[in-house]
Amino acid sequence: MVSDAISTKGFWTSLAAKNGLSQDDLEALLSLPVRRRNLGAGASVARNNSPAKSCSFLLSGFAYASKLLRDGARQIVSVHVPGDFVTLSGVFEAPIVDEIRMLTPGTVASVAAGALHHVLASHPAIQTALWRQTAIDASIFSEWLAAIGRRDAQSRVAHLLCEFAVRLRAVGLTNGKAFDLPMTQAQLADATGLTAVHVNRVLNALRQTGLVATDKRTIAINDWPGLVALADFDSAYLGMD
């Protein structure tokens, strides 16, 4: 059995706190029936072009969304950490356009779209909160697109490491200056539009300059200002305080 890093109650409470929702709004969210699935690494969370019948969020583990091209090449377009919505499009009955799979073993919680629509009809502040999250997701996609299109290889990888340092710290998954990023170099390559060999060279360069240290998949950021400068990183796009 996979243990949860975040409880369902903790997820809704965090959403309420970040968006200034009332106690009545929070109680409505807590009343929603939730289906939980414990999934292994590589397991499918949602398939490309599948109908959106539910809204899902991640309680533990990591997941990713990707596009698979005709020639077999894959582009990872987002990575999800505990506390993230995974299929928020289900709220708005929009089709799921990515292949979403687990990076690691973890727990996914889902709420049927019909049940959520019933709550939204009488709690407009919750609907506003979900629209805000959609806007944040779009902002992250925009930043990833800019990174792949215009940043050089070192800046791309540095930017990704900065982003995950901030996101994982927000959910209590950092240990001082270190955090676990359970992605292979091939997966990092798929997320940054590089080759695995190029990612390896970049990580070596970041280590040699003293910006980071690595131990298997643990990243320790030794020079945060230096890494931020290299990445041209500004966390405002993540929508966090």
CSV table of C-alpha atoms in Angstrom, one decimal, residues 5-226:
chain,number,residue,atom,x,y,z
A,5,ALA,CA,2.2,12.5,1.4
A,6,ILE,CA,-1.0,14.6,1.4
A,7,SER,CA,-4.4,13.6,2.6
A,8,THR,CA,-7.6,14.4,0.7
A,9,LYS,CA,-8.6,16.8,3.5
A,10,GLY,CA,-5.2,18.4,3.4
A,11,PHE,CA,-5.5,18.9,-0.4
A,12,TRP,CA,-8.9,20.7,-0.1
A,13,THR,CA,-7.8,22.7,2.9
A,14,SER,CA,-4.7,23.9,1.1
A,15,LEU,CA,-6.8,24.9,-1.9
A,16,ALA,CA,-9.2,26.8,0.3
A,17,ALA,CA,-6.4,28.6,2.2
A,18,LYS,CA,-4.6,29.7,-1.0
A,19,ASN,CA,-7.8,31.1,-2.5
A,20,GLY,CA,-9.5,32.6,0.6
A,21,LEU,CA,-12.4,30.2,0.5
A,22,SER,CA,-15.0,30.3,3.3
A,23,GLN,CA,-15.5,27.5,5.8
A,24,ASP,CA,-18.8,26.7,4.0
A,25,ASP,CA,-16.9,26.4,0.7
A,26,LEU,CA,-14.3,24.1,2.4
A,27,GLU,CA,-17.0,21.9,3.9
A,28,ALA,CA,-18.6,21.5,0.5
A,29,LEU,CA,-15.3,20.3,-1.0
A,30,LEU,CA,-14.8,17.9,1.9
A,31,SER,CA,-18.2,16.4,1.3
A,32,LEU,CA,-17.3,15.4,-2.3
A,33,PRO,CA,-17.0,11.6,-2.8
A,34,VAL,CA,-13.5,10.8,-3.7
A,35,ARG,CA,-12.1,7.7,-5.5
A,36,ARG,CA,-8.5,6.8,-4.7
A,37,ARG,CA,-6.1,4.8,-6.8
A,38,ASN,CA,-2.7,3.5,-5.8
A,39,LEU,CA,-0.7,3.3,-9.0
A,40,GLY,CA,2.7,2.0,-9.9
A,41,ALA,CA,5.5,3.8,-11.8
A,42,GLY,CA,4.5,4.0,-15.5
A,43,ALA,CA,0.8,3.4,-14.8
A,44,SER,CA,-1.6,5.3,-16.9
A,45,VAL,CA,-3.6,8.1,-15.1
A,46,ALA,CA,-5.4,9.4,-18.2
A,47,ARG,CA,-5.1,8.7,-21.9
A,48,ASN,CA,-4.8,11.2,-24.8
A,49,ASN,CA,-8.1,12.2,-26.3
A,50,SER,CA,-10.0,10.4,-23.6
A,51,PRO,CA,-13.3,12.0,-22.4
A,52,ALA,CA,-13.0,14.1,-19.2
A,53,LYS,CA,-15.3,12.3,-16.7
A,54,SER,CA,-13.5,13.4,-13.5
A,55,CYS,CA,-11.1,15.8,-11.9
A,56,SER,CA,-8.0,14.2,-10.5
A,57,PHE,CA,-5.3,15.3,-8.1
A,58,LEU,CA,-2.1,13.8,-6.8
A,59,LEU,CA,-1.8,12.8,-3.1
A,60,SER,CA,1.6,11.2,-3.3
A,61,GLY,CA,4.2,10.4,-5.9
A,62,PHE,CA,5.1,12.1,-9.2
A,63,ALA,CA,3.3,12.1,-12.5
A,64,TYR,CA,3.9,13.5,-15.9
A,65,ALA,CA,2.0,14.5,-19.1
A,66,SER,CA,3.5,14.0,-22.5
A,67,LYS,CA,3.0,14.1,-26.2
A,68,LEU,CA,4.1,11.1,-28.3
A,69,LEU,CA,5.0,11.9,-31.9
A,70,ARG,CA,4.7,9.7,-34.9
A,71,ASP,CA,8.4,8.9,-35.1
A,72,GLY,CA,8.3,7.8,-31.4
A,73,ALA,CA,9.9,10.9,-30.0
A,74,ARG,CA,8.3,12.1,-26.7
A,75,GLN,CA,7.9,15.5,-25.2
A,76,ILE,CA,7.1,15.8,-21.5
A,77,VAL,CA,5.0,18.9,-21.2
A,78,SER,CA,4.4,18.9,-17.4
A,79,VAL,CA,5.4,17.2,-14.3
A,80,HIS,CA,3.1,16.9,-11.3
A,81,VAL,CA,4.0,16.7,-7.6
A,82,PRO,CA,1.9,15.9,-4.6
A,83,GLY,CA,-0.8,18.6,-4.2
A,84,ASP,CA,-1.2,19.2,-7.9
A,85,PHE,CA,-4.3,18.8,-10.0
A,86,VAL,CA,-3.6,16.2,-12.7
A,87,THR,CA,-6.7,16.3,-14.8
A,88,LEU,CA,-8.3,19.7,-14.0
A,89,SER,CA,-9.7,19.8,-17.5
A,90,GLY,CA,-12.4,17.4,-16.2
A,91,VAL,CA,-14.0,20.2,-14.3
A,92,PHE,CA,-14.8,22.0,-17.5
A,93,GLU,CA,-15.6,18.9,-19.5
A,94,ALA,CA,-12.7,19.6,-21.8
A,95,PRO,CA,-11.0,16.5,-23.4
A,96,ILE,CA,-7.7,15.3,-22.0
A,97,VAL,CA,-5.2,16.1,-24.7
A,98,ASP,CA,-2.0,14.5,-23.1
A,99,GLU,CA,-0.9,11.1,-22.1
A,100,ILE,CA,-0.6,11.2,-18.3
A,101,ARG,CA,1.4,8.6,-16.5
A,102,MET,CA,3.0,8.0,-13.1
A,103,LEU,CA,6.7,8.8,-12.8
A,104,THR,CA,6.8,6.9,-9.4
A,105,PRO,CA,4.4,4.9,-7.4
A,106,GLY,CA,1.8,7.1,-5.9
A,107,THR,CA,-1.9,7.8,-5.1
A,108,VAL,CA,-4.3,9.7,-7.3
A,109,ALA,CA,-7.6,10.9,-6.0
A,110,SER,CA,-10.5,11.6,-8.4
A,111,VAL,CA,-13.9,13.4,-8.1
A,112,ALA,CA,-16.6,12.7,-10.6
A,113,ALA,CA,-17.3,15.7,-12.8
A,114,GLY,CA,-21.0,15.6,-12.1
A,115,ALA,CA,-20.5,15.7,-8.3
A,116,LEU,CA,-18.1,18.6,-8.7
A,117,HIS,CA,-20.5,20.5,-11.0
A,118,HIS,CA,-23.2,20.3,-8.3
A,119,VAL,CA,-20.9,21.9,-5.8
A,120,LEU,CA,-19.7,24.6,-8.2
A,121,ALA,CA,-23.3,25.6,-9.0
A,122,SER,CA,-23.8,26.8,-5.4
A,123,HIS,CA,-20.3,27.8,-4.5
A,124,PRO,CA,-19.0,30.3,-7.2
A,125,ALA,CA,-15.9,31.1,-5.1
A,126,ILE,CA,-14.7,27.5,-5.7
A,127,GLN,CA,-15.2,27.8,-9.4
A,128,THR,CA,-13.1,31.0,-9.3
A,129,ALA,CA,-10.4,29.1,-7.4
A,130,LEU,CA,-10.3,26.4,-10.1
A,131,TRP,CA,-10.2,28.9,-12.9
A,132,ARG,CA,-7.3,30.6,-11.1
A,133,GLN,CA,-5.5,27.2,-11.0
A,134,THR,CA,-6.1,26.8,-14.7
A,135,ALA,CA,-4.5,30.2,-15.3
A,136,ILE,CA,-1.5,29.1,-13.3
A,137,ASP,CA,-1.2,25.9,-15.3
A,138,ALA,CA,-1.3,27.9,-18.5
A,139,SER,CA,1.4,30.2,-17.1
A,140,ILE,CA,3.7,27.2,-16.3
A,141,PHE,CA,3.1,25.8,-19.8
A,142,SER,CA,4.1,29.2,-21.2
A,143,GLU,CA,7.3,29.3,-19.2
A,144,TRP,CA,8.2,25.7,-20.3
A,145,LEU,CA,7.6,26.7,-24.0
A,146,ALA,CA,9.8,29.8,-23.6
A,147,ALA,CA,12.5,27.6,-22.1
A,148,ILE,CA,12.5,25.1,-24.9
A,149,GLY,CA,12.3,27.7,-27.6
A,150,ARG,CA,14.8,30.3,-26.4
A,151,ARG,CA,16.9,29.2,-23.5
A,152,ASP,CA,20.2,27.5,-24.0
A,153,ALA,CA,20.8,24.0,-22.6
A,154,GLN,CA,22.3,25.0,-19.3
A,155,SER,CA,19.5,27.6,-18.7
A,156,ARG,CA,16.8,25.1,-19.5
A,157,VAL,CA,18.0,22.5,-17.0
A,158,ALA,CA,18.8,25.1,-14.4
A,159,HIS,CA,15.3,26.6,-14.8
A,160,LEU,CA,13.7,23.2,-14.3
A,161,LEU,CA,15.7,22.6,-11.1
A,162,CYS,CA,14.8,26.0,-9.7
A,163,GLU,CA,11.1,25.4,-10.5
A,164,PHE,CA,11.0,22.0,-8.7
A,165,ALA,CA,13.0,23.3,-5.7
A,166,VAL,CA,10.2,26.0,-5.2
A,167,ARG,CA,7.3,23.6,-5.9
A,168,LEU,CA,8.6,20.8,-3.7
A,169,ARG,CA,9.5,23.2,-0.9
A,170,ALA,CA,5.9,24.4,-1.0
A,171,VAL,CA,4.6,20.9,-0.2
A,172,GLY,CA,7.3,20.1,2.4
A,173,LEU,CA,9.3,17.7,0.1
A,174,THR,CA,12.7,19.4,0.4
A,175,ASN,CA,15.4,18.6,2.9
A,176,GLY,CA,17.2,21.8,3.5
A,177,LYS,CA,18.8,22.7,0.1
A,178,ALA,CA,18.2,19.2,-1.3
A,179,PHE,CA,15.2,17.4,-2.9
A,180,ASP,CA,14.5,14.2,-4.8
A,181,LEU,CA,13.6,14.6,-8.5
A,182,PRO,CA,12.8,11.0,-9.6
A,183,MET,CA,13.5,11.6,-13.3
A,184,THR,CA,16.0,9.7,-15.4
A,185,GLN,CA,18.3,11.7,-17.6
A,186,ALA,CA,16.2,10.5,-20.6
A,187,GLN,CA,13.1,11.9,-18.9
A,188,LEU,CA,14.9,15.2,-18.2
A,189,ALA,CA,15.8,15.2,-21.8
A,190,ASP,CA,12.2,14.7,-22.9
A,191,ALA,CA,11.2,17.6,-20.6
A,192,THR,CA,13.9,20.0,-21.9
A,193,GLY,CA,14.0,19.1,-25.6
A,194,LEU,CA,17.6,17.9,-25.3
A,195,THR,CA,19.2,14.5,-25.7
A,196,ALA,CA,20.1,12.4,-22.6
A,197,VAL,CA,23.8,12.8,-23.5
A,198,HIS,CA,23.4,16.6,-23.5
A,199,VAL,CA,21.6,16.6,-20.2
A,200,ASN,CA,24.4,14.6,-18.7
A,201,ARG,CA,26.9,17.2,-19.9
A,202,VAL,CA,24.8,20.0,-18.5
A,203,LEU,CA,24.5,18.3,-15.1
A,204,ASN,CA,28.3,17.8,-15.1
A,205,ALA,CA,28.8,21.5,-15.9
A,206,LEU,CA,26.5,22.5,-13.1
A,207,ARG,CA,28.4,20.3,-10.7
A,208,GLN,CA,31.8,21.5,-11.8
A,209,THR,CA,30.8,25.2,-11.3
A,210,GLY,CA,29.5,24.4,-7.8
A,211,LEU,CA,25.9,25.3,-8.4
A,212,VAL,CA,24.5,21.9,-7.6
A,213,ALA,CA,25.5,18.5,-6.2
A,214,THR,CA,23.8,15.3,-7.2
A,215,ASP,CA,23.6,11.9,-5.6
A,216,LYS,CA,21.6,9.5,-7.8
A,217,ARG,CA,18.3,11.4,-8.2
A,218,THR,CA,18.8,13.8,-5.2
A,219,ILE,CA,19.6,17.4,-6.2
A,220,ALA,CA,21.3,19.7,-3.7
A,221,ILE,CA,21.4,23.3,-4.8
A,222,ASN,CA,24.6,24.8,-3.3
A,223,ASP,CA,24.4,28.2,-4.9
A,224,TRP,CA,20.8,29.3,-5.2
A,225,PRO,CA,21.5,32.9,-6.4
A,226,GLY,CA,23.9,31.6,-9.0
